[in-house]
mmCIF file of C-alpha atoms in Angstrom:
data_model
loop_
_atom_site.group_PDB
_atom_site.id
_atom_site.type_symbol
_atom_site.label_atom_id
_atom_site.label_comp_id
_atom_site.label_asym_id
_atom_site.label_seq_id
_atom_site.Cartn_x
_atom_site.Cartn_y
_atom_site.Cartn_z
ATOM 1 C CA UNK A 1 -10.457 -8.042 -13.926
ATOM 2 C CA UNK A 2 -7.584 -8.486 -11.899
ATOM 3 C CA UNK A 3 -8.910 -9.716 -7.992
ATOM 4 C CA UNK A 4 -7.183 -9.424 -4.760
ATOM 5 C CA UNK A 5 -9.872 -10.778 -2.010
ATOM 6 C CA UNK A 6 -9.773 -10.933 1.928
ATOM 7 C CA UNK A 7 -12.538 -13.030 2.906
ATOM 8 C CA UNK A 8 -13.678 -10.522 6.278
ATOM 9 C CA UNK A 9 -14.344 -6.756 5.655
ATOM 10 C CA UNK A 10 -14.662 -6.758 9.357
ATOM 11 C CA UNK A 11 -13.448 -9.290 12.753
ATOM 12 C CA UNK A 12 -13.927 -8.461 16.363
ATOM 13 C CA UNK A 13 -11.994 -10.665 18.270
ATOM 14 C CA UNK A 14 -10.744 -11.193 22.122
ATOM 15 C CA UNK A 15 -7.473 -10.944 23.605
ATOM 16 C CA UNK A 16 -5.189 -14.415 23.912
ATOM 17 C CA UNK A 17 -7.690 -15.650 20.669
ATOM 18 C CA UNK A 18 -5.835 -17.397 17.411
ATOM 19 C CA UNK A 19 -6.672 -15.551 14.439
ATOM 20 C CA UNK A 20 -6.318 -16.283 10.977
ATOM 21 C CA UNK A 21 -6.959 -13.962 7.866
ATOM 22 C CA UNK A 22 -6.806 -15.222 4.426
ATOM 23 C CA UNK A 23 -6.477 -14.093 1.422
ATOM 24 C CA UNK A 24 -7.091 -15.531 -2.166
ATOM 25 C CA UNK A 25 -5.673 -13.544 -5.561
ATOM 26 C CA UNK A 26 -7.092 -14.967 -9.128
ATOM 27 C CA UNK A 27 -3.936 -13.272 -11.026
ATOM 28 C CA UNK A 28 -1.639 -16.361 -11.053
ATOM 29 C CA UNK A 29 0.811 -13.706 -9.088
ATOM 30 C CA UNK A 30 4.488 -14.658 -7.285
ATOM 31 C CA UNK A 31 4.065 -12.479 -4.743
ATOM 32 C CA UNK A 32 1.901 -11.941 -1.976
ATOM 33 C CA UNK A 33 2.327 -9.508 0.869
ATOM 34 C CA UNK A 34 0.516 -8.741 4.043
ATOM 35 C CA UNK A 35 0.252 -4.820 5.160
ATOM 36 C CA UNK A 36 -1.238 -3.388 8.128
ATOM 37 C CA UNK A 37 -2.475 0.445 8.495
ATOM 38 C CA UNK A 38 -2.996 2.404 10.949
ATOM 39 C CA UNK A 39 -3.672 6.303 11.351
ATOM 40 C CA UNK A 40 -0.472 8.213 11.551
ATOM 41 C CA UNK A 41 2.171 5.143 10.747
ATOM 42 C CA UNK A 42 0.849 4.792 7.207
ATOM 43 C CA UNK A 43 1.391 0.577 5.504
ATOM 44 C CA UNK A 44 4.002 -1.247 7.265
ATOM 45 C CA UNK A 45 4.788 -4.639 5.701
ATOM 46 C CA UNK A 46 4.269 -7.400 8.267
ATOM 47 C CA UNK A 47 5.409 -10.511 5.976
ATOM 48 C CA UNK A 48 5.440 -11.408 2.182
ATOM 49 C CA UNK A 49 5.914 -14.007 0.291
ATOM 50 C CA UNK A 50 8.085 -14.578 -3.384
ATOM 51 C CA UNK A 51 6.641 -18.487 -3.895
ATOM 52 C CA UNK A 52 4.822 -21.103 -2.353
ATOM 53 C CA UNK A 53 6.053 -21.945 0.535
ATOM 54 C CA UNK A 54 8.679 -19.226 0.856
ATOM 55 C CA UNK A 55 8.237 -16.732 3.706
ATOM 56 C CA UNK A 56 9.813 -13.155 4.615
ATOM 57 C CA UNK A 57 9.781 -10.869 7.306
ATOM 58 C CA UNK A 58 9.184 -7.374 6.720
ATOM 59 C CA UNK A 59 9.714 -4.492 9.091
ATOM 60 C CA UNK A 60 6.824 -5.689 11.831
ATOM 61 C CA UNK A 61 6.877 -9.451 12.039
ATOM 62 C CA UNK A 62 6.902 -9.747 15.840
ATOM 63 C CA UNK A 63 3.449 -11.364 16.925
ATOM 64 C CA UNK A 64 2.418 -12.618 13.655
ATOM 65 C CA UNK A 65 3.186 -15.810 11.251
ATOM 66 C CA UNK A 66 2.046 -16.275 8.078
ATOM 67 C CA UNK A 67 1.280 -19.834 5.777
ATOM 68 C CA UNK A 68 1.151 -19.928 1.722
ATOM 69 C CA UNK A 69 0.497 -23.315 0.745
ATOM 70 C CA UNK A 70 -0.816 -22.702 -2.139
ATOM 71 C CA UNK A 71 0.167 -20.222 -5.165
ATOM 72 C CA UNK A 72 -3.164 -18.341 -4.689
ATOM 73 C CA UNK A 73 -3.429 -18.315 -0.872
ATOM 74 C CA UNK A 74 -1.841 -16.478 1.631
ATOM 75 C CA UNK A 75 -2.941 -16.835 5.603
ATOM 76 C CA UNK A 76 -2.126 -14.213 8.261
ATOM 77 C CA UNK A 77 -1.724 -15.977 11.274
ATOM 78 C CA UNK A 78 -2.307 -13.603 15.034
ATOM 79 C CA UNK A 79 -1.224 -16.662 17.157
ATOM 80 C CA UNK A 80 -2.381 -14.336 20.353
ATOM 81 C CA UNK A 81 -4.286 -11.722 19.566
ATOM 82 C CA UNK A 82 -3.703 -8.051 21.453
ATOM 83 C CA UNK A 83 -4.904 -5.202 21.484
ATOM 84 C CA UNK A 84 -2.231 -3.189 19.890
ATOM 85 C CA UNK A 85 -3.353 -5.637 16.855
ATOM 86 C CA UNK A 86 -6.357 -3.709 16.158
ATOM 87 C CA UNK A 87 -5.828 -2.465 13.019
ATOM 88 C CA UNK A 88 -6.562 -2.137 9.118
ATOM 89 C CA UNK A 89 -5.010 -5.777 7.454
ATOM 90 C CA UNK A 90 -4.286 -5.473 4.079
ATOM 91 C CA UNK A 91 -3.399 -8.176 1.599
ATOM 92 C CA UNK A 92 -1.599 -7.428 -2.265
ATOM 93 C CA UNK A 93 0.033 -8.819 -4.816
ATOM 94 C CA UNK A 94 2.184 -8.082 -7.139
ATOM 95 C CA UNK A 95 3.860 -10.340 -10.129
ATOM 96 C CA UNK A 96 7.316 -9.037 -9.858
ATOM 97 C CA UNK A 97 9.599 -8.524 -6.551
ATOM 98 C CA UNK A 98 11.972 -6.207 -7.852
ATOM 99 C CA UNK A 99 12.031 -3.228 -10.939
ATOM 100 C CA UNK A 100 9.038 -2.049 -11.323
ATOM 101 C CA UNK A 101 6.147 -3.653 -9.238
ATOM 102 C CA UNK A 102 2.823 -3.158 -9.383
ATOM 103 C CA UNK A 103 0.932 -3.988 -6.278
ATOM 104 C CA UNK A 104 -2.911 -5.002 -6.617
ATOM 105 C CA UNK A 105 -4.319 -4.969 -2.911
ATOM 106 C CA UNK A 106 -7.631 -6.014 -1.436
ATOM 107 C CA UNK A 107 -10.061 -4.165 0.603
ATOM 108 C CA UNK A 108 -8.700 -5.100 3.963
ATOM 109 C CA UNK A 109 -9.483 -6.336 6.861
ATOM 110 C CA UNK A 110 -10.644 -4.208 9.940
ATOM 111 C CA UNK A 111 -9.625 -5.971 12.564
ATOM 112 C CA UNK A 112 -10.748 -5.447 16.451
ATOM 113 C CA UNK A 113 -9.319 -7.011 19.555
ATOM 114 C CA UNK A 114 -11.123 -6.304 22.848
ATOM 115 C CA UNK B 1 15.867 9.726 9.829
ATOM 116 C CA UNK B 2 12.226 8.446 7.979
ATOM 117 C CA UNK B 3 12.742 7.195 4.355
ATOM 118 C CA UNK B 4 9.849 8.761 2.649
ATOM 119 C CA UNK B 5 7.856 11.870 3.506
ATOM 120 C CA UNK B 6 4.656 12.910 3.411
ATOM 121 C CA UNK B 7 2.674 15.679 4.954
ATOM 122 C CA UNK B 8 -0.316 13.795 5.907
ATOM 123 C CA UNK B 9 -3.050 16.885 5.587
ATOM 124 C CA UNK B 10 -6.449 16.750 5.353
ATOM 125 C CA UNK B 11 -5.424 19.116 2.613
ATOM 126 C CA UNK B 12 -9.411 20.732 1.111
ATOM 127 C CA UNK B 13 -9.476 22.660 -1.966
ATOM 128 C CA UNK B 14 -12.593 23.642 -4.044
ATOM 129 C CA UNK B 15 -13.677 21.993 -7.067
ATOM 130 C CA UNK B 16 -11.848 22.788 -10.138
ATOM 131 C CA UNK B 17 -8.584 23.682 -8.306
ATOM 132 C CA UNK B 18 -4.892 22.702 -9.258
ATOM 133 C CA UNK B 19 -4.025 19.961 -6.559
ATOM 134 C CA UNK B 20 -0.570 19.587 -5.525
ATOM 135 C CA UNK B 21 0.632 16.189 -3.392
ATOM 136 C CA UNK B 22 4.334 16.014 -2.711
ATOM 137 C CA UNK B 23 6.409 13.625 -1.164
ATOM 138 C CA UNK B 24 9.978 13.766 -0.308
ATOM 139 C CA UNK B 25 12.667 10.740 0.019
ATOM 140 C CA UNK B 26 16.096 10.186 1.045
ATOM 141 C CA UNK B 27 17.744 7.248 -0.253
ATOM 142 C CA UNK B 28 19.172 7.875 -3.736
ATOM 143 C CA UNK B 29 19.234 4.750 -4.551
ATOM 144 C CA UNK B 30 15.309 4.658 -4.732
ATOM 145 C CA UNK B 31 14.754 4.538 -8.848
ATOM 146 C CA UNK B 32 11.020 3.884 -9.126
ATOM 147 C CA UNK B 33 8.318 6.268 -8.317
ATOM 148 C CA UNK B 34 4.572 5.853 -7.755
ATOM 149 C CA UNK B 35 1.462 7.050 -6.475
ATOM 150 C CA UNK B 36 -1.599 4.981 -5.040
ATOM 151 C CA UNK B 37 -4.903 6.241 -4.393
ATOM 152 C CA UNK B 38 -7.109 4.946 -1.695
ATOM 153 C CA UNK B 39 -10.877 5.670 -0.987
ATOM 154 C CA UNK B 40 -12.357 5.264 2.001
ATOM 155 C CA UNK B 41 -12.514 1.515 3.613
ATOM 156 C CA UNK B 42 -10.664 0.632 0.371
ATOM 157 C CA UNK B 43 -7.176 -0.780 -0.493
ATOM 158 C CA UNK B 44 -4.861 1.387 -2.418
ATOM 159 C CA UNK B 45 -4.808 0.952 -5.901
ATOM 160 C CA UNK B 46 -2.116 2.042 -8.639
ATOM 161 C CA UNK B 47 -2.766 5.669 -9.821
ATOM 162 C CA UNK B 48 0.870 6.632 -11.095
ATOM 163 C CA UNK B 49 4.369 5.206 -12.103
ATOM 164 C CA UNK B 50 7.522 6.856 -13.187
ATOM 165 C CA UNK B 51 10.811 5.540 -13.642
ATOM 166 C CA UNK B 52 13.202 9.182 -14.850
ATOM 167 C CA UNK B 53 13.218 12.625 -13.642
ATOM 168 C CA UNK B 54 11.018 14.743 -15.060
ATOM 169 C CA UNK B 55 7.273 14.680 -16.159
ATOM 170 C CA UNK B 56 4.644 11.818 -16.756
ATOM 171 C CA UNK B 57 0.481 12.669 -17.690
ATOM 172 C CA UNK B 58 -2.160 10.476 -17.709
ATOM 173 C CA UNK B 59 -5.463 12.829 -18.278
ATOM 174 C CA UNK B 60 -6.106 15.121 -14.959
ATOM 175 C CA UNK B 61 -2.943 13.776 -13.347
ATOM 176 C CA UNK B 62 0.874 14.675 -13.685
ATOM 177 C CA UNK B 63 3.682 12.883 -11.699
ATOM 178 C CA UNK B 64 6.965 14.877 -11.487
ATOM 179 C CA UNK B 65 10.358 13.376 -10.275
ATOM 180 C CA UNK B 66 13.123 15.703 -9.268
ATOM 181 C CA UNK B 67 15.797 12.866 -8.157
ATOM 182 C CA UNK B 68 18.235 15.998 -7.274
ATOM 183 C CA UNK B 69 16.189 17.411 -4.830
ATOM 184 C CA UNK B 70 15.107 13.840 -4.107
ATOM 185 C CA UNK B 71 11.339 15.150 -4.477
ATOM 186 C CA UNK B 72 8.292 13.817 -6.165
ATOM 187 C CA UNK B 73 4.891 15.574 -6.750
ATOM 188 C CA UNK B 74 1.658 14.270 -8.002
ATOM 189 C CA UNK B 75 -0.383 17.413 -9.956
ATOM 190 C CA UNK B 76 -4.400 17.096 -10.122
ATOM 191 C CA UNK B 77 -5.957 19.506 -12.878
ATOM 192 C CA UNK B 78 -9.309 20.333 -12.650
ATOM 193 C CA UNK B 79 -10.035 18.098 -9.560
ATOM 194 C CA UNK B 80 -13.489 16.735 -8.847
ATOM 195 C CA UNK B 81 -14.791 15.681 -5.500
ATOM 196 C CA UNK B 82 -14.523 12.003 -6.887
ATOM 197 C CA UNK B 83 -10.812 12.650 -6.260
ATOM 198 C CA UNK B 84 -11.006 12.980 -2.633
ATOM 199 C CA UNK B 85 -9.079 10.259 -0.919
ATOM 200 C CA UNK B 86 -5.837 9.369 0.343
ATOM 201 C CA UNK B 87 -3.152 9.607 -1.846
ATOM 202 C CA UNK B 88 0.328 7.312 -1.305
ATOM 203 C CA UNK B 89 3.958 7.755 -2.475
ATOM 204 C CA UNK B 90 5.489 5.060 -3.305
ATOM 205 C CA UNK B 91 9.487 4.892 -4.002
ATOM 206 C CA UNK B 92 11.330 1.536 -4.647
ATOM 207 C CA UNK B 93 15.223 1.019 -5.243
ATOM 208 C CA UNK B 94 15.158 -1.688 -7.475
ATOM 209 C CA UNK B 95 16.724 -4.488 -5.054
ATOM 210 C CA UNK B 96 14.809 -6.881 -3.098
ATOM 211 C CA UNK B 97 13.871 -3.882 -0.171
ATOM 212 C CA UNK B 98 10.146 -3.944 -2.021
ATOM 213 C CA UNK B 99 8.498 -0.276 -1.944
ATOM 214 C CA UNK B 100 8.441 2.243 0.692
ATOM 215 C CA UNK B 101 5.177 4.547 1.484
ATOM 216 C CA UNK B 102 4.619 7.701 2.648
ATOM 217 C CA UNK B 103 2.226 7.511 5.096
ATOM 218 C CA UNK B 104 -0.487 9.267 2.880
ATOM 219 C CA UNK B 105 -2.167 12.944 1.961
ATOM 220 C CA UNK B 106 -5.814 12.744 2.857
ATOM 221 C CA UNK B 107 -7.186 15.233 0.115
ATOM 222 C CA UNK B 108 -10.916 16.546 0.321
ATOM 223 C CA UNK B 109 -12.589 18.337 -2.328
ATOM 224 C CA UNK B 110 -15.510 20.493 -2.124
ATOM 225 C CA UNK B 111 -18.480 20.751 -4.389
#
Protein backbone atom coordinates (compact mmCIF):
# COMPACT_ATOMS: atom_id res chain seq x y z
CA UNK A 1 0.00 0.00 0.00
CA UNK A 2 1.25 3.02 -1.37
CA UNK A 3 2.43 5.56 1.90
CA UNK A 4 2.80 9.22 1.98
CA UNK A 5 3.69 10.09 5.86
CA UNK A 6 4.16 13.52 7.75
CA UNK A 7 5.63 12.69 10.94
CA UNK A 8 3.19 15.53 13.17
CA UNK A 9 -0.67 15.35 12.80
CA UNK A 10 -0.46 18.41 14.91
CA UNK A 11 2.54 21.46 15.98
CA UNK A 12 1.89 24.51 18.04
CA UNK A 13 4.63 26.67 17.70
CA UNK A 14 5.72 30.49 18.63
CA UNK A 15 6.35 33.35 16.54
CA UNK A 16 10.27 34.06 15.32
CA UNK A 17 10.64 29.86 16.05
CA UNK A 18 12.52 27.60 13.14
CA UNK A 19 10.31 24.96 12.07
CA UNK A 20 10.84 22.00 10.18
CA UNK A 21 8.21 19.43 8.80
CA UNK A 22 9.20 16.30 7.17
CA UNK A 23 7.96 14.05 5.22
CA UNK A 24 8.94 10.40 4.20
CA UNK A 25 7.08 8.49 0.98
CA UNK A 26 7.86 4.48 0.66
CA UNK A 27 6.81 4.62 -3.26
CA UNK A 28 10.34 5.12 -4.72
CA UNK A 29 8.48 8.44 -6.27
CA UNK A 30 10.39 11.55 -8.35
CA UNK A 31 8.38 13.94 -7.10
CA UNK A 32 7.56 15.42 -3.97
CA UNK A 33 5.52 18.52 -3.33
CA UNK A 34 4.59 20.56 -0.33
CA UNK A 35 0.81 22.11 -0.21
CA UNK A 36 -0.70 24.23 2.30
CA UNK A 37 -4.67 24.66 2.90
CA UNK A 38 -6.51 26.89 4.23
CA UNK A 39 -10.42 27.63 4.36
CA UNK A 40 -11.51 29.64 1.42
CA UNK A 41 -7.98 29.63 -0.72
CA UNK A 42 -8.21 25.89 -1.29
CA UNK A 43 -4.13 23.91 -1.90
CA UNK A 44 -1.62 26.32 -2.95
CA UNK A 45 1.73 24.73 -3.84
CA UNK A 46 4.48 26.21 -1.66
CA UNK A 47 7.59 24.20 -3.26
CA UNK A 48 8.18 20.77 -5.01
CA UNK A 49 10.67 18.89 -5.92
CA UNK A 50 11.45 16.62 -9.50
CA UNK A 51 14.86 14.80 -7.88
CA UNK A 52 17.09 14.81 -5.13
CA UNK A 53 18.42 17.74 -4.61
CA UNK A 54 16.41 19.73 -7.14
CA UNK A 55 14.11 22.44 -5.76
CA UNK A 56 11.08 24.61 -7.25
CA UNK A 57 9.06 27.33 -6.26
CA UNK A 58 5.48 27.18 -6.62
CA UNK A 59 2.99 29.99 -6.38
CA UNK A 60 3.69 30.80 -2.36
CA UNK A 61 7.37 30.33 -1.68
CA UNK A 62 7.95 33.57 0.23
CA UNK A 63 8.79 32.60 3.98
CA UNK A 64 9.52 29.07 3.45
CA UNK A 65 12.61 26.77 2.13
CA UNK A 66 12.56 23.41 1.61
CA UNK A 67 15.66 20.42 1.71
CA UNK A 68 15.41 16.83 -0.17
CA UNK A 69 18.47 15.07 0.46
CA UNK A 70 17.35 12.07 0.05
CA UNK A 71 14.95 10.36 -2.70
CA UNK A 72 12.38 9.55 0.07
CA UNK A 73 12.59 12.74 2.18
CA UNK A 74 11.36 15.98 1.76
CA UNK A 75 11.75 18.83 4.73
CA UNK A 76 9.60 21.99 4.91
CA UNK A 77 11.64 24.46 6.36
CA UNK A 78 9.48 27.87 8.32
CA UNK A 79 12.86 29.67 8.96
CA UNK A 80 10.58 32.31 11.15
CA UNK A 81 7.54 31.21 11.95
CA UNK A 82 4.26 33.77 11.78
CA UNK A 83 1.22 33.75 12.34
CA UNK A 84 -0.23 33.98 8.94
CA UNK A 85 1.65 30.39 8.80
CA UNK A 86 -0.97 28.73 10.70
CA UNK A 87 -2.29 26.48 8.48
CA UNK A 88 -3.07 22.82 7.12
CA UNK A 89 0.69 21.46 5.58
CA UNK A 90 0.31 18.93 3.24
CA UNK A 91 2.95 16.71 1.70
CA UNK A 92 2.35 14.35 -1.87
CA UNK A 93 3.88 12.65 -4.30
CA UNK A 94 3.49 11.78 -7.41
CA UNK A 95 5.85 9.57 -9.94
CA UNK A 96 5.41 11.66 -12.97
CA UNK A 97 5.69 15.68 -13.37
CA UNK A 98 3.90 16.08 -16.42
CA UNK A 99 0.79 13.97 -18.49
CA UNK A 100 -1.08 12.45 -16.32
CA UNK A 101 -0.04 12.62 -12.56
CA UNK A 102 -1.30 11.02 -9.88
CA UNK A 103 -0.70 12.68 -6.59
CA UNK A 104 -0.64 10.40 -3.32
CA UNK A 105 -0.72 12.96 -0.28
CA UNK A 106 -0.36 12.49 3.44
CA UNK A 107 -2.57 13.45 6.22
CA UNK A 108 -1.09 16.83 6.88
CA UNK A 109 0.15 18.75 9.19
CA UNK A 110 -1.95 21.25 11.35
CA UNK A 111 0.19 23.68 12.08
CA UNK A 112 -0.28 26.61 14.87
CA UNK A 113 1.80 29.69 15.45
CA UNK A 114 0.95 31.82 18.50
CA UNK B 1 -9.31 36.07 -13.62
CA UNK B 2 -9.05 32.53 -11.22
CA UNK B 3 -7.99 29.41 -13.25
CA UNK B 4 -10.31 26.87 -11.88
CA UNK B 5 -13.73 27.23 -10.28
CA UNK B 6 -15.49 25.84 -7.77
CA UNK B 7 -18.52 26.75 -5.77
CA UNK B 8 -17.31 25.83 -2.44
CA UNK B 9 -20.97 24.83 -0.78
CA UNK B 10 -21.65 23.02 2.03
CA UNK B 11 -23.91 21.55 -0.60
CA UNK B 12 -26.52 18.68 1.79
CA UNK B 13 -28.63 16.33 0.00
CA UNK B 14 -30.47 13.25 1.47
CA UNK B 15 -29.35 9.83 1.17
CA UNK B 16 -29.93 8.17 -2.05
CA UNK B 17 -29.90 11.45 -4.07
CA UNK B 18 -28.16 12.17 -7.53
CA UNK B 19 -25.10 14.42 -6.47
CA UNK B 20 -23.85 16.87 -8.85
CA UNK B 21 -20.12 18.66 -8.25
CA UNK B 22 -19.04 20.95 -11.04
CA UNK B 23 -16.12 22.83 -11.65
CA UNK B 24 -15.36 25.27 -14.29
CA UNK B 25 -11.78 26.27 -15.92
CA UNK B 26 -10.37 28.66 -18.24
CA UNK B 27 -7.23 27.78 -19.80
CA UNK B 28 -7.77 25.55 -22.85
CA UNK B 29 -4.79 24.31 -22.79
CA UNK B 30 -5.63 22.30 -19.52
CA UNK B 31 -5.95 18.45 -21.06
CA UNK B 32 -6.21 16.35 -17.91
CA UNK B 33 -9.08 16.21 -15.60
CA UNK B 34 -9.51 14.87 -12.06
CA UNK B 35 -11.30 14.74 -8.97
CA UNK B 36 -9.89 14.18 -5.31
CA UNK B 37 -11.84 13.42 -2.38
CA UNK B 38 -10.89 14.49 1.05
CA UNK B 39 -12.41 13.47 4.50
CA UNK B 40 -12.14 15.29 7.31
CA UNK B 41 -8.42 15.93 8.86
CA UNK B 42 -7.37 13.83 5.82
CA UNK B 43 -5.26 14.46 2.66
CA UNK B 44 -6.97 14.27 -0.63
CA UNK B 45 -6.80 11.21 -2.33
CA UNK B 46 -7.44 10.29 -6.16
CA UNK B 47 -11.20 9.62 -6.80
CA UNK B 48 -11.38 10.39 -10.69
CA UNK B 49 -9.26 10.90 -13.93
CA UNK B 50 -10.21 11.73 -17.43
CA UNK B 51 -8.20 12.64 -20.24
CA UNK B 52 -11.27 13.37 -23.48
CA UNK B 53 -14.51 15.04 -23.47
CA UNK B 54 -17.18 13.17 -22.65
CA UNK B 55 -18.08 10.45 -19.99
CA UNK B 56 -15.96 8.19 -17.57
CA UNK B 57 -17.82 5.59 -14.62
CA UNK B 58 -16.31 3.94 -12.02
CA UNK B 59 -19.41 2.33 -9.87
CA UNK B 60 -21.53 5.31 -8.06
CA UNK B 61 -19.36 7.94 -9.74
CA UNK B 62 -19.37 9.60 -13.31
CA UNK B 63 -16.83 12.31 -14.42
CA UNK B 64 -17.99 14.39 -17.44
CA UNK B 65 -15.65 16.75 -19.49
CA UNK B 66 -17.19 19.34 -21.73
CA UNK B 67 -13.73 21.04 -22.99
CA UNK B 68 -16.13 23.51 -25.15
CA UNK B 69 -17.79 24.92 -22.43
CA UNK B 70 -14.53 24.39 -20.56
CA UNK B 71 -16.70 22.55 -17.75
CA UNK B 72 -16.25 19.42 -15.76
CA UNK B 73 -18.79 17.64 -13.44
CA UNK B 74 -18.37 14.81 -11.09
CA UNK B 75 -22.04 12.73 -10.84
CA UNK B 76 -22.68 10.65 -7.45
CA UNK B 77 -25.59 7.97 -7.88
CA UNK B 78 -27.15 6.75 -5.05
CA UNK B 79 -24.92 8.68 -2.53
CA UNK B 80 -24.34 7.43 0.99
CA UNK B 81 -23.37 9.53 3.94
CA UNK B 82 -19.85 7.79 3.63
CA UNK B 83 -19.56 10.19 0.67
CA UNK B 84 -19.66 13.30 2.58
CA UNK B 85 -16.44 15.19 2.24
CA UNK B 86 -14.73 17.64 0.25
CA UNK B 87 -14.50 17.05 -3.17
CA UNK B 88 -11.42 18.73 -5.49
CA UNK B 89 -11.10 19.50 -9.23
CA UNK B 90 -8.19 19.01 -10.50
CA UNK B 91 -7.15 20.25 -14.23
CA UNK B 92 -3.52 19.95 -15.57
CA UNK B 93 -2.16 21.16 -19.09
CA UNK B 94 0.28 18.71 -19.70
CA UNK B 95 3.55 21.04 -19.37
CA UNK B 96 5.57 21.40 -16.37
CA UNK B 97 2.67 24.04 -14.62
CA UNK B 98 1.72 20.68 -12.35
CA UNK B 99 -2.21 20.63 -11.51
CA UNK B 100 -4.47 23.34 -10.57
CA UNK B 101 -7.40 22.91 -7.78
CA UNK B 102 -10.50 24.23 -7.25
CA UNK B 103 -10.69 25.19 -3.97
CA UNK B 104 -13.19 22.32 -3.04
CA UNK B 105 -17.22 21.40 -2.67
CA UNK B 106 -17.80 20.43 0.91
CA UNK B 107 -20.74 17.87 0.31
CA UNK B 108 -22.87 16.53 3.38
CA UNK B 109 -25.19 13.78 3.19
CA UNK B 110 -27.95 12.98 5.43
CA UNK B 111 -29.06 9.68 6.79
Amino acid sequence: DVKVTQSSRYLVKRTGEKVFLECVQDMDHENMFWYRQDPGLGLRLIYFSYDVKMKEKGDIPEGYSVSREKKERFSLILESASTNQTSMYLCASSLRLTGSEKLFFGSGTQLSVL
Amino acid sequence: QKEVEQDPGPLSVPEGAIVSLNCTYSNSAFQYFMWYRQYSRKGPELLMYTYSSGNKEDGRFTAQVDKSSKYISLFIRDSQPSDSATYLCAIEGGGADGLTFGKGTHLIIQP
